[in-house]
Each structure stands twice: as C-alpha cells, then as structure tokens.
PDB file of C-alpha atoms and ligand atoms in Angstrom:
ATOM      1  CA  MET A   1     -16.623 -15.025  26.328  1.00  0.00           C
ATOM      2  CA  LEU A   2     -17.513 -17.436  23.519  1.00  0.00           C
ATOM      3  CA  LEU A   3     -17.173 -14.549  21.050  1.00  0.00           C
ATOM      4  CA  ASP A   4     -13.902 -13.227  22.494  1.00  0.00           C
ATOM      5  CA  GLN A   5     -11.394 -14.322  19.873  1.00  0.00           C
ATOM      6  CA  SER A   6      -8.499 -13.669  22.276  1.00  0.00           C
ATOM      7  CA  ILE A   7      -9.831 -16.482  24.504  1.00  0.00           C
ATOM      8  CA  ILE A   8     -11.280 -18.929  21.973  1.00  0.00           C
ATOM      9  CA  ALA A   9     -11.140 -18.478  18.220  1.00  0.00           C
ATOM     10  CA  GLY A  10     -13.676 -19.448  15.621  1.00  0.00           C
ATOM     11  CA  ILE A  11     -17.056 -19.147  17.333  1.00  0.00           C
ATOM     12  CA  GLY A  12     -19.391 -16.578  15.774  1.00  0.00           C
ATOM     13  CA  ASN A  13     -22.705 -15.433  17.187  1.00  0.00           C
ATOM     14  CA  ILE A  14     -24.694 -18.116  15.364  1.00  0.00           C
ATOM     15  CA  TYR A  15     -22.664 -20.884  16.987  1.00  0.00           C
ATOM     16  CA  ALA A  16     -22.500 -19.116  20.356  1.00  0.00           C
ATOM     17  CA  ASP A  17     -26.324 -19.108  20.410  1.00  0.00           C
ATOM     18  CA  GLU A  18     -26.496 -22.783  19.448  1.00  0.00           C
ATOM     19  CA  ILE A  19     -23.817 -23.770  21.994  1.00  0.00           C
ATOM     20  CA  CYS A  20     -25.597 -21.982  24.863  1.00  0.00           C
ATOM     21  CA  PHE A  21     -28.890 -23.585  23.815  1.00  0.00           C
ATOM     22  CA  ALA A  22     -27.337 -27.064  23.709  1.00  0.00           C
ATOM     23  CA  CYS A  23     -25.946 -26.484  27.221  1.00  0.00           C
ATOM     24  CA  ALA A  24     -29.330 -25.142  28.475  1.00  0.00           C
ATOM     25  CA  MET A  25     -27.257 -22.181  29.665  1.00  0.00           C
ATOM     26  CA  SER A  26     -28.238 -18.526  29.450  1.00  0.00           C
ATOM     27  CA  PRO A  27     -26.012 -16.428  27.200  1.00  0.00           C
ATOM     28  CA  LEU A  28     -26.247 -13.833  30.004  1.00  0.00           C
ATOM     29  CA  LYS A  29     -24.585 -16.164  32.512  1.00  0.00           C
ATOM     30  CA  ARG A  30     -21.365 -14.659  33.848  1.00  0.00           C
ATOM     31  CA  VAL A  31     -18.197 -16.631  33.119  1.00  0.00           C
ATOM     32  CA  ASP A  32     -16.997 -16.234  36.722  1.00  0.00           C
ATOM     33  CA  THR A  33     -20.051 -18.204  37.887  1.00  0.00           C
ATOM     34  CA  LEU A  34     -19.244 -21.283  35.763  1.00  0.00           C
ATOM     35  CA  ASN A  35     -18.222 -24.401  37.678  1.00  0.00           C
ATOM     36  CA  ILE A  36     -16.070 -27.231  36.324  1.00  0.00           C
ATOM     37  CA  ASP A  37     -19.106 -29.200  35.121  1.00  0.00           C
ATOM     38  CA  ASP A  38     -20.409 -26.133  33.242  1.00  0.00           C
ATOM     39  CA  CYS A  39     -16.989 -25.775  31.561  1.00  0.00           C
ATOM     40  CA  LYS A  40     -16.933 -29.454  30.565  1.00  0.00           C
ATOM     41  CA  LEU A  41     -20.467 -29.181  29.188  1.00  0.00           C
ATOM     42  CA  LEU A  42     -19.482 -26.095  27.182  1.00  0.00           C
ATOM     43  CA  ILE A  43     -16.373 -27.749  25.739  1.00  0.00           C
ATOM     44  CA  ASP A  44     -18.332 -30.878  24.759  1.00  0.00           C
ATOM     45  CA  ASN A  45     -21.008 -28.821  23.005  1.00  0.00           C
ATOM     46  CA  ILE A  46     -18.507 -26.470  21.322  1.00  0.00           C
ATOM     47  CA  GLN A  47     -16.782 -29.493  19.809  1.00  0.00           C
ATOM     48  CA  ALA A  48     -20.021 -31.235  18.843  1.00  0.00           C
ATOM     49  CA  ILE A  49     -21.659 -28.193  17.243  1.00  0.00           C
ATOM     50  CA  LEU A  50     -18.597 -26.975  15.353  1.00  0.00           C
ATOM     51  CA  SER A  51     -17.962 -30.506  14.092  1.00  0.00           C
ATOM     52  CA  LYS A  52     -21.563 -30.810  12.945  1.00  0.00           C
ATOM     53  CA  ALA A  53     -21.362 -27.414  11.214  1.00  0.00           C
ATOM     54  CA  ILE A  54     -18.099 -28.276   9.465  1.00  0.00           C
ATOM     55  CA  ILE A  55     -19.559 -31.558   8.235  1.00  0.00           C
ATOM     56  CA  ALA A  56     -22.755 -29.833   7.036  1.00  0.00           C
ATOM     57  CA  GLY A  57     -20.790 -27.136   5.201  1.00  0.00           C
ATOM     58  CA  GLY A  58     -18.253 -29.584   3.916  1.00  0.00           C
ATOM     59  CA  THR A  59     -20.792 -31.919   2.455  1.00  0.00           C
ATOM     60  CA  THR A  60     -22.722 -29.242   0.584  1.00  0.00           C
ATOM     61  CA  ILE A  61     -22.072 -29.663  -3.114  1.00  0.00           C
ATOM     62  CA  ARG A  62     -23.048 -26.104  -3.926  1.00  0.00           C
ATOM     63  CA  SER A  63     -22.963 -24.136  -0.706  1.00  0.00           C
ATOM     64  CA  TYR A  64     -24.887 -20.941  -0.531  1.00  0.00           C
ATOM     65  CA  THR A  65     -25.120 -17.875   1.675  1.00  0.00           C
ATOM     66  CA  SER A  66     -28.515 -16.816   2.917  1.00  0.00           C
ATOM     67  CA  SER A  67     -29.611 -13.227   3.436  1.00  0.00           C
ATOM     68  CA  LEU A  68     -28.566 -13.737   7.075  1.00  0.00           C
ATOM     69  CA  GLY A  69     -25.039 -14.584   6.020  1.00  0.00           C
ATOM     70  CA  ILE A  70     -25.333 -18.192   7.073  1.00  0.00           C
ATOM     71  CA  THR A  71     -23.423 -20.419   4.720  1.00  0.00           C
ATOM     72  CA  GLY A  72     -23.999 -24.084   4.036  1.00  0.00           C
ATOM     73  CA  ARG A  73     -26.599 -26.559   5.178  1.00  0.00           C
ATOM     74  CA  PHE A  74     -26.009 -26.073   8.913  1.00  0.00           C
ATOM     75  CA  GLN A  75     -28.668 -23.358   8.899  1.00  0.00           C
ATOM     76  CA  LEU A  76     -31.243 -26.107   8.347  1.00  0.00           C
ATOM     77  CA  SER A  77     -30.455 -27.500  11.787  1.00  0.00           C
ATOM     78  CA  LEU A  78     -30.424 -24.315  13.856  1.00  0.00           C
ATOM     79  CA  ASN A  79     -32.276 -24.795  17.135  1.00  0.00           C
ATOM     80  CA  VAL A  80     -32.406 -21.232  18.424  1.00  0.00           C
ATOM     81  CA  HIS A  81     -30.563 -18.739  16.215  1.00  0.00           C
ATOM     82  CA  THR A  82     -32.970 -16.641  14.059  1.00  0.00           C
ATOM     83  CA  ARG A  83     -35.974 -18.248  15.841  1.00  0.00           C
ATOM     84  CA  LYS A  84     -37.256 -15.104  17.635  1.00  0.00           C
ATOM     85  CA  ASP A  85     -40.944 -15.430  18.660  1.00  0.00           C
ATOM     86  CA  GLN A  86     -40.986 -19.106  17.660  1.00  0.00           C
ATOM     87  CA  LEU A  87     -41.494 -21.929  20.149  1.00  0.00           C
ATOM     88  CA  CYS A  88     -38.500 -23.585  21.788  1.00  0.00           C
ATOM     89  CA  TYR A  89     -37.974 -27.141  20.534  1.00  0.00           C
ATOM     90  CA  ARG A  90     -37.186 -28.256  24.092  1.00  0.00           C
ATOM     91  CA  CYS A  91     -39.840 -26.591  26.277  1.00  0.00           C
ATOM     92  CA  ASN A  92     -42.345 -24.986  23.878  1.00  0.00           C
ATOM     93  CA  LYS A  93     -41.900 -21.466  25.329  1.00  0.00           C
ATOM     94  CA  VAL A  94     -41.104 -18.441  23.171  1.00  0.00           C
ATOM     95  CA  ILE A  95     -37.528 -17.762  21.981  1.00  0.00           C
ATOM     96  CA  ILE A  96     -36.436 -14.174  22.516  1.00  0.00           C
ATOM     97  CA  LYS A  97     -33.801 -11.988  20.903  1.00  0.00           C
ATOM     98  CA  THR A  98     -31.686  -9.601  22.900  1.00  0.00           C
ATOM     99  CA  LYS A  99     -28.380  -7.792  22.465  1.00  0.00           C
ATOM    100  CA  ILE A 100     -25.268  -8.839  24.319  1.00  0.00           C
ATOM    101  CA  SER A 101     -22.152  -6.743  23.697  1.00  0.00           C
ATOM    102  CA  GLY A 102     -23.916  -5.277  20.669  1.00  0.00           C
ATOM    103  CA  ARG A 103     -24.568  -8.695  19.099  1.00  0.00           C
ATOM    104  CA  GLY A 104     -28.028 -10.056  18.346  1.00  0.00           C
ATOM    105  CA  THR A 105     -28.471 -13.045  20.656  1.00  0.00           C
ATOM    106  CA  TYR A 106     -31.301 -15.572  20.614  1.00  0.00           C
ATOM    107  CA  TYR A 107     -32.199 -17.779  23.573  1.00  0.00           C
ATOM    108  CA  CYS A 108     -35.017 -19.454  25.451  1.00  0.00           C
ATOM    109  CA  PRO A 109     -35.416 -17.671  28.807  1.00  0.00           C
ATOM    110  CA  ASN A 110     -37.328 -20.672  30.177  1.00  0.00           C
ATOM    111  CA  CYS A 111     -34.844 -23.492  29.729  1.00  0.00           C
ATOM    112  CA  GLN A 112     -31.616 -21.496  29.438  1.00  0.00           C
ATOM    113  CA  LYS A 113     -31.250 -20.328  33.016  1.00  0.00           C
ATOM    114  CA  GLU A 114     -28.630 -17.992  34.416  1.00  0.00           C
TER     115      GLU A 114
HETATM  116 ZN1   ZN B 201     -36.901 -23.673  26.064  1.00  0.00          ZN
END
C-alpha cells in the first residue's frame, strides 16, 4: 500500500522499508488488519522519515547517486534497507530480504511482526 501511488504518492521502496522498520511493523502485514493506532503510527513515521530524507538530500552540497540508486546523504542513515544478513540495530537478529509485489524488501522478522 505504501508503494501504491494511487493511494499515497512519493514513497519508494527504500522509504517503505525504513517506514515499516520505524513502526516495528512487518511489510507483509495486510492493510485491512491495521487499526487506528497502526495508521497513526504509520503517518507519524512517514512524515518523520520523508522529512529527514528531504533535509539530508537538501543539505548535501554535492549530492551523489550510489550504485543502488540512492541519492544524497540519507543512505548513511538507513536502518534496514540494503542491510540483508546484517544484524538489526534494534534486536540484533538478522535482517532478511524478500520480494513483495516484485520489489526487493528488507525487514527484521523478529521485531517487525505481522
Ligand atoms: Zn529486529
């Protein structure tokens, strides 16, 4: 749902991964199981993470694009995206990568519960 531009525009898979991680929510969680508190948590983290990313990109004097297509300094503060097989910063378990709707998706199966 976070990647469905007809519902909410502007979130790519990098930010979708980071938003789900910040919410401690599995990217596999079905939207029709979200309660009002889950929705509020999502909205708060969408705003916080996109704001942080805009500031990081906007303050880069010479922004650059990595081989992963990540532009600007925000990539230095990624908590879960591109961290396959590395330890979760929150619980120290292993981050996994899966595919959801054909998109590479990174998450911690221990602390991001469905
Ligand atoms: Zn974790």
